Amino acid sequence: SYVLTQPPSVSVAPGKTARITCGGNNIASKSVHWYQQKPGQAPLLVMYYDSDRPSGIPERFSGSNSGNTATLTISRVEAGDEADYYCQVWDSTSDDRYVLFGGGTKLTVL
Amino acid sequence: QITLKESGPTLVKPTQTLTLTCTFSGFSLNTSEVGVAWIRQPPGKALEWLALIYWDDDKRYSPSLKSRLTITKDTSKNRVVLTMTNMDPVDTATYYCAHSPDIVRWFDHWGQGTLVTVSS
């Protein structure tokens, strides 16, 4: 079965750039979506179809997907960006189609 | 404006069956490509997808939980119901329902979640 691999944690200083990766076999062939989750809150969609931003999400958030790695990039990181981030794909390559989440990455703003 | 809200018991005993209801507004499950999913999150752990129901009543389940799950919809009442049999303490989690706008299955609106504890 398909597996999405995320680093457990990423740390970045305020004002710097954070890159959160999501690894999967030929993940570039799939659409990757990203969610931000702050403590005690439901997940919030921050990126869909690899690099599309929902309305209300700052332009500081961007996404890319190539080869075996998808990346969520957060520029000019702010304290309010501290959260868990999850990547997600729809695996439709088999008859048993399903949703898959990565294990999540905790972003710490130093 | 799309909203979803989960409801159901907060405490179930081991071996019991859990029934959760997602009541939504702002969209119709009769609309082509729309779906509603159930996703859970054990305390301190990652998100785990459980089940998905499509506008055309097609259903998909997590392979690891398929034998225990049933998802149904009541389009007239704007509700989606998930049942999970043979509950175990490891099923203790916050259960979310979420709206999926198209066939690639991403989730643009989520409910607030409901914490279900499995304990005797």
mmCIF file with all atom_site columns, C-alpha atoms in Angstrom:
data_model
loop_
_atom_site.group_PDB
_atom_site.id
_atom_site.type_symbol
_atom_site.label_atom_id
_atom_site.label_alt_id
_atom_site.label_comp_id
_atom_site.label_asym_id
_atom_site.label_entity_id
_atom_site.label_seq_id
_atom_site.pdbx_PDB_ins_code
_atom_site.Cartn_x
_atom_site.Cartn_y
_atom_site.Cartn_z
_atom_site.occupancy
_atom_site.B_iso_or_equiv
_atom_site.pdbx_formal_charge
_atom_site.auth_seq_id
_atom_site.auth_comp_id
_atom_site.auth_asym_id
_atom_site.auth_atom_id
_atom_site.pdbx_PDB_model_num
ATOM 1   C CA . SER A 1 1   ? 0.000   0.000  0.000   1.00 0.00 ? 1   SER A CA 1
ATOM 2   C CA . TYR A 1 2   ? 1.026   3.583  -0.580  1.00 0.00 ? 2   TYR A CA 1
ATOM 3   C CA . VAL A 1 3   ? 2.863   5.388  2.223   1.00 0.00 ? 3   VAL A CA 1
ATOM 4   C CA . LEU A 1 4   ? 3.330   9.117  2.864   1.00 0.00 ? 4   LEU A CA 1
ATOM 5   C CA . THR A 1 5   ? 6.377   10.043 4.927   1.00 0.00 ? 5   THR A CA 1
ATOM 6   C CA . GLN A 1 6   ? 6.714   13.346 6.761   1.00 0.00 ? 6   GLN A CA 1
ATOM 7   C CA . PRO A 1 7   ? 9.463   14.479 9.138   1.00 0.00 ? 7   PRO A CA 1
ATOM 8   C CA . PRO A 1 8   ? 8.107   14.499 12.687  1.00 0.00 ? 8   PRO A CA 1
ATOM 9   C CA . SER A 1 9   ? 9.306   18.016 13.338  1.00 0.00 ? 9   SER A CA 1
ATOM 10  C CA . VAL A 1 10  ? 10.633  21.138 11.664  1.00 0.00 ? 10  VAL A CA 1
ATOM 11  C CA . SER A 1 11  ? 11.953  24.177 13.512  1.00 0.00 ? 11  SER A CA 1
ATOM 12  C CA . VAL A 1 12  ? 12.413  27.641 12.075  1.00 0.00 ? 12  VAL A CA 1
ATOM 13  C CA . ALA A 1 13  ? 13.121  31.125 13.344  1.00 0.00 ? 13  ALA A CA 1
ATOM 14  C CA . PRO A 1 14  ? 10.551  33.856 12.829  1.00 0.00 ? 14  PRO A CA 1
ATOM 15  C CA . GLY A 1 15  ? 10.909  35.544 9.470   1.00 0.00 ? 15  GLY A CA 1
ATOM 16  C CA . LYS A 1 16  ? 12.689  32.579 7.920   1.00 0.00 ? 16  LYS A CA 1
ATOM 17  C CA . THR A 1 17  ? 11.380  29.971 5.492   1.00 0.00 ? 17  THR A CA 1
ATOM 18  C CA . ALA A 1 18  ? 9.987   26.607 6.585   1.00 0.00 ? 18  ALA A CA 1
ATOM 19  C CA . ARG A 1 19  ? 9.845   23.677 4.220   1.00 0.00 ? 19  ARG A CA 1
ATOM 20  C CA . ILE A 1 20  ? 7.741   20.675 5.180   1.00 0.00 ? 20  ILE A CA 1
ATOM 21  C CA . THR A 1 21  ? 8.161   17.623 3.003   1.00 0.00 ? 21  THR A CA 1
ATOM 22  C CA . CYS A 1 22  ? 5.891   14.727 2.174   1.00 0.00 ? 22  CYS A CA 1
ATOM 23  C CA . GLY A 1 23  ? 7.549   11.736 0.569   1.00 0.00 ? 23  GLY A CA 1
ATOM 24  C CA . GLY A 1 24  ? 5.906   9.014  -1.473  1.00 0.00 ? 24  GLY A CA 1
ATOM 25  C CA . ASN A 1 25  ? 6.734   6.776  -4.395  1.00 0.00 ? 25  ASN A CA 1
ATOM 26  C CA . ASN A 1 26  ? 6.278   8.889  -7.535  1.00 0.00 ? 26  ASN A CA 1
ATOM 27  C CA . ILE A 1 27  ? 4.127   11.276 -5.531  1.00 0.00 ? 27  ILE A CA 1
ATOM 28  C CA . ALA A 1 28  ? 4.323   13.713 -8.441  1.00 0.00 ? 28  ALA A CA 1
ATOM 29  C CA . SER A 1 29  ? 1.719   11.541 -10.176 1.00 0.00 ? 29  SER A CA 1
ATOM 30  C CA . LYS A 1 30  ? -0.775  12.359 -7.445  1.00 0.00 ? 30  LYS A CA 1
ATOM 31  C CA . SER A 1 31  ? -2.414  15.539 -6.236  1.00 0.00 ? 31  SER A CA 1
ATOM 32  C CA . VAL A 1 32  ? -1.227  16.476 -2.754  1.00 0.00 ? 32  VAL A CA 1
ATOM 33  C CA . HIS A 1 33  ? -3.236  18.475 -0.265  1.00 0.00 ? 33  HIS A CA 1
ATOM 34  C CA . TRP A 1 34  ? -2.047  20.056 2.990   1.00 0.00 ? 34  TRP A CA 1
ATOM 35  C CA . TYR A 1 35  ? -3.772  20.777 6.292   1.00 0.00 ? 35  TYR A CA 1
ATOM 36  C CA . GLN A 1 36  ? -2.744  22.884 9.240   1.00 0.00 ? 36  GLN A CA 1
ATOM 37  C CA . GLN A 1 37  ? -3.938  21.855 12.686  1.00 0.00 ? 37  GLN A CA 1
ATOM 38  C CA . LYS A 1 38  ? -3.494  23.930 15.796  1.00 0.00 ? 38  LYS A CA 1
ATOM 39  C CA . PRO A 1 39  ? -4.025  22.439 19.268  1.00 0.00 ? 39  PRO A CA 1
ATOM 40  C CA . GLY A 1 40  ? -7.660  21.776 20.049  1.00 0.00 ? 40  GLY A CA 1
ATOM 41  C CA . GLN A 1 41  ? -8.810  22.751 16.567  1.00 0.00 ? 41  GLN A CA 1
ATOM 42  C CA . ALA A 1 42  ? -10.021 20.894 13.498  1.00 0.00 ? 42  ALA A CA 1
ATOM 43  C CA . PRO A 1 43  ? -7.651  20.689 10.533  1.00 0.00 ? 43  PRO A CA 1
ATOM 44  C CA . LEU A 1 44  ? -7.655  23.609 8.112   1.00 0.00 ? 44  LEU A CA 1
ATOM 45  C CA . LEU A 1 45  ? -6.962  23.198 4.416   1.00 0.00 ? 45  LEU A CA 1
ATOM 46  C CA . VAL A 1 46  ? -3.972  25.365 3.460   1.00 0.00 ? 46  VAL A CA 1
ATOM 47  C CA . MET A 1 47  ? -3.051  23.949 0.052   1.00 0.00 ? 47  MET A CA 1
ATOM 48  C CA . TYR A 1 48  ? -4.797  21.762 -2.508  1.00 0.00 ? 48  TYR A CA 1
ATOM 49  C CA . TYR A 1 49  ? -3.909  20.280 -5.866  1.00 0.00 ? 49  TYR A CA 1
ATOM 50  C CA . ASP A 1 50  ? -0.224  20.611 -4.929  1.00 0.00 ? 50  ASP A CA 1
ATOM 51  C CA . SER A 1 51  ? -0.032  24.404 -5.148  1.00 0.00 ? 51  SER A CA 1
ATOM 52  C CA . ASP A 1 52  ? -3.480  26.012 -4.994  1.00 0.00 ? 52  ASP A CA 1
ATOM 53  C CA . ARG A 1 53  ? -4.223  28.191 -1.986  1.00 0.00 ? 53  ARG A CA 1
ATOM 54  C CA . PRO A 1 54  ? -7.753  28.374 -0.575  1.00 0.00 ? 54  PRO A CA 1
ATOM 55  C CA . SER A 1 55  ? -9.128  31.842 -0.090  1.00 0.00 ? 55  SER A CA 1
ATOM 56  C CA . GLY A 1 56  ? -7.966  33.337 3.171   1.00 0.00 ? 56  GLY A CA 1
ATOM 57  C CA . ILE A 1 57  ? -4.647  31.495 3.252   1.00 0.00 ? 57  ILE A CA 1
ATOM 58  C CA . PRO A 1 58  ? -1.722  33.940 3.101   1.00 0.00 ? 58  PRO A CA 1
ATOM 59  C CA . GLU A 1 59  ? 0.467   34.093 0.008   1.00 0.00 ? 59  GLU A CA 1
ATOM 60  C CA . ARG A 1 60  ? 3.340   33.127 2.294   1.00 0.00 ? 60  ARG A CA 1
ATOM 61  C CA . PHE A 1 61  ? 2.101   29.556 1.907   1.00 0.00 ? 61  PHE A CA 1
ATOM 62  C CA . SER A 1 62  ? 3.070   27.767 -1.284  1.00 0.00 ? 62  SER A CA 1
ATOM 63  C CA . GLY A 1 63  ? 3.308   24.202 -2.486  1.00 0.00 ? 63  GLY A CA 1
ATOM 64  C CA . SER A 1 64  ? 5.181   22.081 -4.984  1.00 0.00 ? 64  SER A CA 1
ATOM 65  C CA . ASN A 1 65  ? 5.267   18.458 -6.026  1.00 0.00 ? 65  ASN A CA 1
ATOM 66  C CA . SER A 1 66  ? 8.006   16.735 -7.978  1.00 0.00 ? 66  SER A CA 1
ATOM 67  C CA . GLY A 1 67  ? 9.457   13.263 -8.216  1.00 0.00 ? 67  GLY A CA 1
ATOM 68  C CA . ASN A 1 68  ? 9.053   11.530 -4.890  1.00 0.00 ? 68  ASN A CA 1
ATOM 69  C CA . THR A 1 69  ? 8.572   14.625 -2.730  1.00 0.00 ? 69  THR A CA 1
ATOM 70  C CA . ALA A 1 70  ? 5.859   17.202 -2.229  1.00 0.00 ? 70  ALA A CA 1
ATOM 71  C CA . THR A 1 71  ? 6.740   20.318 -0.268  1.00 0.00 ? 71  THR A CA 1
ATOM 72  C CA . LEU A 1 72  ? 4.760   22.892 1.656   1.00 0.00 ? 72  LEU A CA 1
ATOM 73  C CA . THR A 1 73  ? 6.775   26.093 1.936   1.00 0.00 ? 73  THR A CA 1
ATOM 74  C CA . ILE A 1 74  ? 5.964   28.804 4.436   1.00 0.00 ? 74  ILE A CA 1
ATOM 75  C CA . SER A 1 75  ? 7.846   32.049 3.848   1.00 0.00 ? 75  SER A CA 1
ATOM 76  C CA . ARG A 1 76  ? 8.408   34.732 6.456   1.00 0.00 ? 76  ARG A CA 1
ATOM 77  C CA . VAL A 1 77  ? 7.260   32.394 9.184   1.00 0.00 ? 77  VAL A CA 1
ATOM 78  C CA . GLU A 1 78  ? 5.223   33.904 11.997  1.00 0.00 ? 78  GLU A CA 1
ATOM 79  C CA . ALA A 1 79  ? 4.530   32.640 15.494  1.00 0.00 ? 79  ALA A CA 1
ATOM 80  C CA . GLY A 1 80  ? 0.947   31.929 14.446  1.00 0.00 ? 80  GLY A CA 1
ATOM 81  C CA . ASP A 1 81  ? 2.152   29.371 11.899  1.00 0.00 ? 81  ASP A CA 1
ATOM 82  C CA . GLU A 1 82  ? 3.193   27.035 14.695  1.00 0.00 ? 82  GLU A CA 1
ATOM 83  C CA . ALA A 1 83  ? 1.032   23.953 14.222  1.00 0.00 ? 83  ALA A CA 1
ATOM 84  C CA . ASP A 1 84  ? 0.934   20.388 12.981  1.00 0.00 ? 84  ASP A CA 1
ATOM 85  C CA . TYR A 1 85  ? 0.865   20.005 9.216   1.00 0.00 ? 85  TYR A CA 1
ATOM 86  C CA . TYR A 1 86  ? -0.482  16.967 7.359   1.00 0.00 ? 86  TYR A CA 1
ATOM 87  C CA . CYS A 1 87  ? -0.188  16.012 3.719   1.00 0.00 ? 87  CYS A CA 1
ATOM 88  C CA . GLN A 1 88  ? -2.918  13.945 2.067   1.00 0.00 ? 88  GLN A CA 1
ATOM 89  C CA . VAL A 1 89  ? -3.480  12.153 -1.219  1.00 0.00 ? 89  VAL A CA 1
ATOM 90  C CA . TRP A 1 90  ? -6.232  10.213 -2.893  1.00 0.00 ? 90  TRP A CA 1
ATOM 91  C CA . ASP A 1 91  ? -4.846  6.870  -3.952  1.00 0.00 ? 91  ASP A CA 1
ATOM 92  C CA . SER A 1 92  ? -6.850  5.864  -6.993  1.00 0.00 ? 92  SER A CA 1
ATOM 93  C CA . THR A 1 93  ? -4.312  3.526  -8.539  1.00 0.00 ? 93  THR A CA 1
ATOM 94  C CA . SER A 1 94  ? -5.930  0.391  -7.229  1.00 0.00 ? 94  SER A CA 1
ATOM 95  C CA . ASP A 1 95  ? -9.475  -0.898 -7.242  1.00 0.00 ? 95  ASP A CA 1
ATOM 96  C CA . ASP A 1 96  ? -9.641  -0.190 -3.520  1.00 0.00 ? 96  ASP A CA 1
ATOM 97  C CA . ARG A 1 97  ? -9.410  3.590  -3.689  1.00 0.00 ? 97  ARG A CA 1
ATOM 98  C CA . TYR A 1 98  ? -8.726  5.419  -0.488  1.00 0.00 ? 98  TYR A CA 1
ATOM 99  C CA . VAL A 1 99  ? -7.648  8.591  1.287   1.00 0.00 ? 99  VAL A CA 1
ATOM 100 C CA . LEU A 1 100 ? -4.209  8.636  2.850   1.00 0.00 ? 100 LEU A CA 1
ATOM 101 C CA . PHE A 1 101 ? -2.690  11.089 5.326   1.00 0.00 ? 101 PHE A CA 1
ATOM 102 C CA . GLY A 1 102 ? 0.937   11.520 6.185   1.00 0.00 ? 102 GLY A CA 1
ATOM 103 C CA . GLY A 1 103 ? 2.055   11.133 9.763   1.00 0.00 ? 103 GLY A CA 1
ATOM 104 C CA . GLY A 1 104 ? 2.178   14.872 10.347  1.00 0.00 ? 104 GLY A CA 1
ATOM 105 C CA . THR A 1 105 ? 4.940   17.397 10.977  1.00 0.00 ? 105 THR A CA 1
ATOM 106 C CA . LYS A 1 106 ? 5.070   19.642 14.001  1.00 0.00 ? 106 LYS A CA 1
ATOM 107 C CA . LEU A 1 107 ? 6.284   23.089 13.007  1.00 0.00 ? 107 LEU A CA 1
ATOM 108 C CA . THR A 1 108 ? 7.983   24.912 15.853  1.00 0.00 ? 108 THR A CA 1
ATOM 109 C CA . VAL A 1 109 ? 8.696   28.615 15.565  1.00 0.00 ? 109 VAL A CA 1
ATOM 110 C CA . LEU A 1 110 ? 11.791  29.310 17.626  1.00 0.00 ? 110 LEU A CA 1
ATOM 111 C CA . GLN B 2 1   ? -21.586 28.733 3.781   1.00 0.00 ? 1   GLN B CA 1
ATOM 112 C CA . ILE B 2 2   ? -20.703 25.099 4.375   1.00 0.00 ? 2   ILE B CA 1
ATOM 113 C CA . THR B 2 3   ? -20.887 23.767 7.916   1.00 0.00 ? 3   THR B CA 1
ATOM 114 C CA . LEU B 2 4   ? -20.655 20.267 9.336   1.00 0.00 ? 4   LEU B CA 1
ATOM 115 C CA . LYS B 2 5   ? -21.257 19.063 12.864  1.00 0.00 ? 5   LYS B CA 1
ATOM 116 C CA . GLU B 2 6   ? -20.628 15.678 14.399  1.00 0.00 ? 6   GLU B CA 1
ATOM 117 C CA . SER B 2 7   ? -22.850 14.184 17.068  1.00 0.00 ? 7   SER B CA 1
ATOM 118 C CA . GLY B 2 8   ? -22.966 10.960 18.988  1.00 0.00 ? 8   GLY B CA 1
ATOM 119 C CA . PRO B 2 9   ? -21.989 9.382  22.285  1.00 0.00 ? 9   PRO B CA 1
ATOM 120 C CA . THR B 2 10  ? -18.929 10.620 24.117  1.00 0.00 ? 10  THR B CA 1
ATOM 121 C CA . LEU B 2 11  ? -18.419 7.309  25.905  1.00 0.00 ? 11  LEU B CA 1
ATOM 122 C CA . VAL B 2 12  ? -18.875 3.771  24.646  1.00 0.00 ? 12  VAL B CA 1
ATOM 123 C CA . LYS B 2 13  ? -17.988 0.455  26.203  1.00 0.00 ? 13  LYS B CA 1
ATOM 124 C CA . PRO B 2 14  ? -15.649 -2.074 24.620  1.00 0.00 ? 14  PRO B CA 1
ATOM 125 C CA . THR B 2 15  ? -17.388 -4.364 22.100  1.00 0.00 ? 15  THR B CA 1
ATOM 126 C CA . GLN B 2 16  ? -20.238 -1.892 21.628  1.00 0.00 ? 16  GLN B CA 1
ATOM 127 C CA . THR B 2 17  ? -21.166 -0.321 18.302  1.00 0.00 ? 17  THR B CA 1
ATOM 128 C CA . LEU B 2 18  ? -20.520 3.378  17.792  1.00 0.00 ? 18  LEU B CA 1
ATOM 129 C CA . THR B 2 19  ? -22.956 5.434  15.738  1.00 0.00 ? 19  THR B CA 1
ATOM 130 C CA . LEU B 2 20  ? -21.953 8.949  14.742  1.00 0.00 ? 20  LEU B CA 1
ATOM 131 C CA . THR B 2 21  ? -23.992 11.450 12.767  1.00 0.00 ? 21  THR B CA 1
ATOM 132 C CA . CYS B 2 22  ? -22.653 14.266 10.618  1.00 0.00 ? 22  CYS B CA 1
ATOM 133 C CA . THR B 2 23  ? -25.249 16.963 10.022  1.00 0.00 ? 23  THR B CA 1
ATOM 134 C CA . PHE B 2 24  ? -24.306 19.440 7.339   1.00 0.00 ? 24  PHE B CA 1
ATOM 135 C CA . SER B 2 25  ? -25.574 22.535 5.596   1.00 0.00 ? 25  SER B CA 1
ATOM 136 C CA . GLY B 2 26  ? -24.538 24.705 2.687   1.00 0.00 ? 26  GLY B CA 1
ATOM 137 C CA . PHE B 2 27  ? -24.241 21.905 0.149   1.00 0.00 ? 27  PHE B CA 1
ATOM 138 C CA . SER B 2 28  ? -26.144 18.929 -1.199  1.00 0.00 ? 28  SER B CA 1
ATOM 139 C CA . LEU B 2 29  ? -24.971 15.349 -1.376  1.00 0.00 ? 29  LEU B CA 1
ATOM 140 C CA . ASN B 2 30  ? -26.949 15.139 -4.594  1.00 0.00 ? 30  ASN B CA 1
ATOM 141 C CA . THR B 2 31  ? -24.388 17.351 -6.322  1.00 0.00 ? 31  THR B CA 1
ATOM 142 C CA . SER B 2 32  ? -22.070 15.550 -8.697  1.00 0.00 ? 32  SER B CA 1
ATOM 143 C CA . GLU B 2 33  ? -18.622 14.662 -7.299  1.00 0.00 ? 33  GLU B CA 1
ATOM 144 C CA . VAL B 2 34  ? -19.398 15.839 -3.758  1.00 0.00 ? 34  VAL B CA 1
ATOM 145 C CA . GLY B 2 35  ? -18.514 13.533 -0.916  1.00 0.00 ? 35  GLY B CA 1
ATOM 146 C CA . VAL B 2 36  ? -18.456 13.412 2.874   1.00 0.00 ? 36  VAL B CA 1
ATOM 147 C CA . ALA B 2 37  ? -15.737 11.623 4.775   1.00 0.00 ? 37  ALA B CA 1
ATOM 148 C CA . TRP B 2 38  ? -15.110 10.516 8.329   1.00 0.00 ? 38  TRP B CA 1
ATOM 149 C CA . ILE B 2 39  ? -11.614 11.004 9.719   1.00 0.00 ? 39  ILE B CA 1
ATOM 150 C CA . ARG B 2 40  ? -10.402 10.342 13.243  1.00 0.00 ? 40  ARG B CA 1
ATOM 151 C CA . GLN B 2 41  ? -7.469  11.369 15.401  1.00 0.00 ? 41  GLN B CA 1
ATOM 152 C CA . PRO B 2 42  ? -6.415  9.535  18.554  1.00 0.00 ? 42  PRO B CA 1
ATOM 153 C CA . PRO B 2 43  ? -5.096  11.861 21.266  1.00 0.00 ? 43  PRO B CA 1
ATOM 154 C CA . GLY B 2 44  ? -1.647  13.112 20.296  1.00 0.00 ? 44  GLY B CA 1
ATOM 155 C CA . LYS B 2 45  ? -1.590  11.118 17.075  1.00 0.00 ? 45  LYS B CA 1
ATOM 156 C CA . ALA B 2 46  ? -2.052  11.646 13.352  1.00 0.00 ? 46  ALA B CA 1
ATOM 157 C CA . LEU B 2 47  ? -5.173  11.910 11.264  1.00 0.00 ? 47  LEU B CA 1
ATOM 158 C CA . GLU B 2 48  ? -6.622  8.632  10.028  1.00 0.00 ? 48  GLU B CA 1
ATOM 159 C CA . TRP B 2 49  ? -9.195  8.416  7.244   1.00 0.00 ? 49  TRP B CA 1
ATOM 160 C CA . LEU B 2 50  ? -12.072 6.034  7.929   1.00 0.00 ? 50  LEU B CA 1
ATOM 161 C CA . ALA B 2 51  ? -14.737 6.204  5.235   1.00 0.00 ? 51  ALA B CA 1
ATOM 162 C CA . LEU B 2 52  ? -16.134 8.262  2.392   1.00 0.00 ? 52  LEU B CA 1
ATOM 163 C CA . ILE B 2 53  ? -19.535 8.404  0.735   1.00 0.00 ? 53  ILE B CA 1
ATOM 164 C CA . TYR B 2 54  ? -20.103 9.923  -2.671  1.00 0.00 ? 54  TYR B CA 1
ATOM 165 C CA . TRP B 2 55  ? -23.012 11.837 -4.168  1.00 0.00 ? 55  TRP B CA 1
ATOM 166 C CA . ASP B 2 56  ? -23.968 8.708  -6.129  1.00 0.00 ? 56  ASP B CA 1
ATOM 167 C CA . ASP B 2 57  ? -23.942 6.541  -2.964  1.00 0.00 ? 57  ASP B CA 1
ATOM 168 C CA . ASP B 2 58  ? -20.638 4.884  -3.813  1.00 0.00 ? 58  ASP B CA 1
ATOM 169 C CA . LYS B 2 59  ? -18.725 4.163  -0.621  1.00 0.00 ? 59  LYS B CA 1
ATOM 170 C CA . ARG B 2 60  ? -15.054 3.691  0.228   1.00 0.00 ? 60  ARG B CA 1
ATOM 171 C CA . TYR B 2 61  ? -13.525 2.431  3.431   1.00 0.00 ? 61  TYR B CA 1
ATOM 172 C CA . SER B 2 62  ? -10.145 2.303  5.061   1.00 0.00 ? 62  SER B CA 1
ATOM 173 C CA . PRO B 2 63  ? -8.754  -1.134 4.174   1.00 0.00 ? 63  PRO B CA 1
ATOM 174 C CA . SER B 2 64  ? -7.656  -1.736 7.766   1.00 0.00 ? 64  SER B CA 1
ATOM 175 C CA . LEU B 2 65  ? -11.095 -0.985 9.235   1.00 0.00 ? 65  LEU B CA 1
ATOM 176 C CA . LYS B 2 66  ? -13.380 -1.977 6.397   1.00 0.00 ? 66  LYS B CA 1
ATOM 177 C CA . SER B 2 67  ? -14.933 -4.937 8.195   1.00 0.00 ? 67  SER B CA 1
ATOM 178 C CA . ARG B 2 68  ? -16.091 -2.738 11.083  1.00 0.00 ? 68  ARG B CA 1
ATOM 179 C CA . LEU B 2 69  ? -17.388 0.321  9.252   1.00 0.00 ? 69  LEU B CA 1
ATOM 180 C CA . THR B 2 70  ? -20.628 1.278  7.538   1.00 0.00 ? 70  THR B CA 1
ATOM 181 C CA . ILE B 2 71  ? -21.304 4.720  6.078   1.00 0.00 ? 71  ILE B CA 1
ATOM 182 C CA . THR B 2 72  ? -24.728 5.841  4.902   1.00 0.00 ? 72  THR B CA 1
ATOM 183 C CA . LYS B 2 73  ? -26.366 9.074  3.855   1.00 0.00 ? 73  LYS B CA 1
ATOM 184 C CA . ASP B 2 74  ? -29.787 10.634 4.205   1.00 0.00 ? 74  ASP B CA 1
ATOM 185 C CA . THR B 2 75  ? -29.809 13.295 1.551   1.00 0.00 ? 75  THR B CA 1
ATOM 186 C CA . SER B 2 76  ? -33.230 14.637 2.529   1.00 0.00 ? 76  SER B CA 1
ATOM 187 C CA . LYS B 2 77  ? -31.998 15.330 6.075   1.00 0.00 ? 77  LYS B CA 1
ATOM 188 C CA . ASN B 2 78  ? -28.470 16.394 5.091   1.00 0.00 ? 78  ASN B CA 1
ATOM 189 C CA . ARG B 2 79  ? -26.931 13.724 7.256   1.00 0.00 ? 79  ARG B CA 1
ATOM 190 C CA . VAL B 2 80  ? -24.184 11.147 6.969   1.00 0.00 ? 80  VAL B CA 1
ATOM 191 C CA . VAL B 2 81  ? -24.001 8.339  9.503   1.00 0.00 ? 81  VAL B CA 1
ATOM 192 C CA . LEU B 2 82  ? -20.993 6.212  10.406  1.00 0.00 ? 82  LEU B CA 1
ATOM 193 C CA . THR B 2 83  ? -21.239 3.027  12.394  1.00 0.00 ? 83  THR B CA 1
ATOM 194 C CA . MET B 2 84  ? -18.217 1.255  13.798  1.00 0.00 ? 84  MET B CA 1
ATOM 195 C CA . THR B 2 85  ? -18.657 -2.134 15.399  1.00 0.00 ? 85  THR B CA 1
ATOM 196 C CA . ASN B 2 86  ? -16.723 -3.883 18.136  1.00 0.00 ? 86  ASN B CA 1
ATOM 197 C CA . MET B 2 87  ? -15.242 -0.749 19.683  1.00 0.00 ? 87  MET B CA 1
ATOM 198 C CA . ASP B 2 88  ? -11.956 -1.032 21.554  1.00 0.00 ? 88  ASP B CA 1
ATOM 199 C CA . PRO B 2 89  ? -10.041 1.395  23.765  1.00 0.00 ? 89  PRO B CA 1
ATOM 200 C CA . VAL B 2 90  ? -7.624  1.999  20.866  1.00 0.00 ? 90  VAL B CA 1
ATOM 201 C CA . ASP B 2 91  ? -10.571 3.542  18.996  1.00 0.00 ? 91  ASP B CA 1
ATOM 202 C CA . THR B 2 92  ? -10.600 6.416  21.474  1.00 0.00 ? 92  THR B CA 1
ATOM 203 C CA . ALA B 2 93  ? -10.242 9.468  19.275  1.00 0.00 ? 93  ALA B CA 1
ATOM 204 C CA . THR B 2 94  ? -11.716 12.695 18.028  1.00 0.00 ? 94  THR B CA 1
ATOM 205 C CA . TYR B 2 95  ? -13.933 11.874 15.074  1.00 0.00 ? 95  TYR B CA 1
ATOM 206 C CA . TYR B 2 96  ? -14.334 14.458 12.311  1.00 0.00 ? 96  TYR B CA 1
ATOM 207 C CA . CYS B 2 97  ? -16.567 14.621 9.296   1.00 0.00 ? 97  CYS B CA 1
ATOM 208 C CA . ALA B 2 98  ? -15.435 16.648 6.314   1.00 0.00 ? 98  ALA B CA 1
ATOM 209 C CA . HIS B 2 99  ? -16.726 17.876 2.946   1.00 0.00 ? 99  HIS B CA 1
ATOM 210 C CA . SER B 2 100 ? -14.988 16.837 -0.247  1.00 0.00 ? 100 SER B CA 1
ATOM 211 C CA . PRO B 2 101 ? -15.781 19.029 -3.244  1.00 0.00 ? 101 PRO B CA 1
ATOM 212 C CA . ASP B 2 102 ? -14.477 16.863 -6.046  1.00 0.00 ? 102 ASP B CA 1
ATOM 213 C CA . ILE B 2 103 ? -13.439 13.463 -7.168  1.00 0.00 ? 103 ILE B CA 1
ATOM 214 C CA . VAL B 2 104 ? -9.782  13.861 -6.181  1.00 0.00 ? 104 VAL B CA 1
ATOM 215 C CA . ARG B 2 105 ? -10.963 13.800 -2.565  1.00 0.00 ? 105 ARG B CA 1
ATOM 216 C CA . TRP B 2 106 ? -9.591  16.685 -0.592  1.00 0.00 ? 106 TRP B CA 1
ATOM 217 C CA . PHE B 2 107 ? -11.374 18.295 2.327   1.00 0.00 ? 107 PHE B CA 1
ATOM 218 C CA . ASP B 2 108 ? -12.160 21.971 2.322   1.00 0.00 ? 108 ASP B CA 1
ATOM 219 C CA . HIS B 2 109 ? -14.540 22.087 5.269   1.00 0.00 ? 109 HIS B CA 1
ATOM 220 C CA . TRP B 2 110 ? -14.371 20.144 8.499   1.00 0.00 ? 110 TRP B CA 1
ATOM 221 C CA . GLY B 2 111 ? -16.628 19.733 11.478  1.00 0.00 ? 111 GLY B CA 1
ATOM 222 C CA . GLN B 2 112 ? -15.403 20.661 14.927  1.00 0.00 ? 112 GLN B CA 1
ATOM 223 C CA . GLY B 2 113 ? -14.944 17.006 15.837  1.00 0.00 ? 113 GLY B CA 1
ATOM 224 C CA . THR B 2 114 ? -16.346 14.903 18.633  1.00 0.00 ? 114 THR B CA 1
ATOM 225 C CA . LEU B 2 115 ? -14.255 13.050 21.187  1.00 0.00 ? 115 LEU B CA 1
ATOM 226 C CA . VAL B 2 116 ? -15.283 9.452  21.687  1.00 0.00 ? 116 VAL B CA 1
ATOM 227 C CA . THR B 2 117 ? -13.792 7.547  24.602  1.00 0.00 ? 117 THR B CA 1
ATOM 228 C CA . VAL B 2 118 ? -13.931 3.773  24.720  1.00 0.00 ? 118 VAL B CA 1
ATOM 229 C CA . SER B 2 119 ? -13.820 2.510  28.275  1.00 0.00 ? 119 SER B CA 1
ATOM 230 C CA . SER B 2 120 ? -15.616 0.100  30.522  1.00 0.00 ? 120 SER B CA 1
#
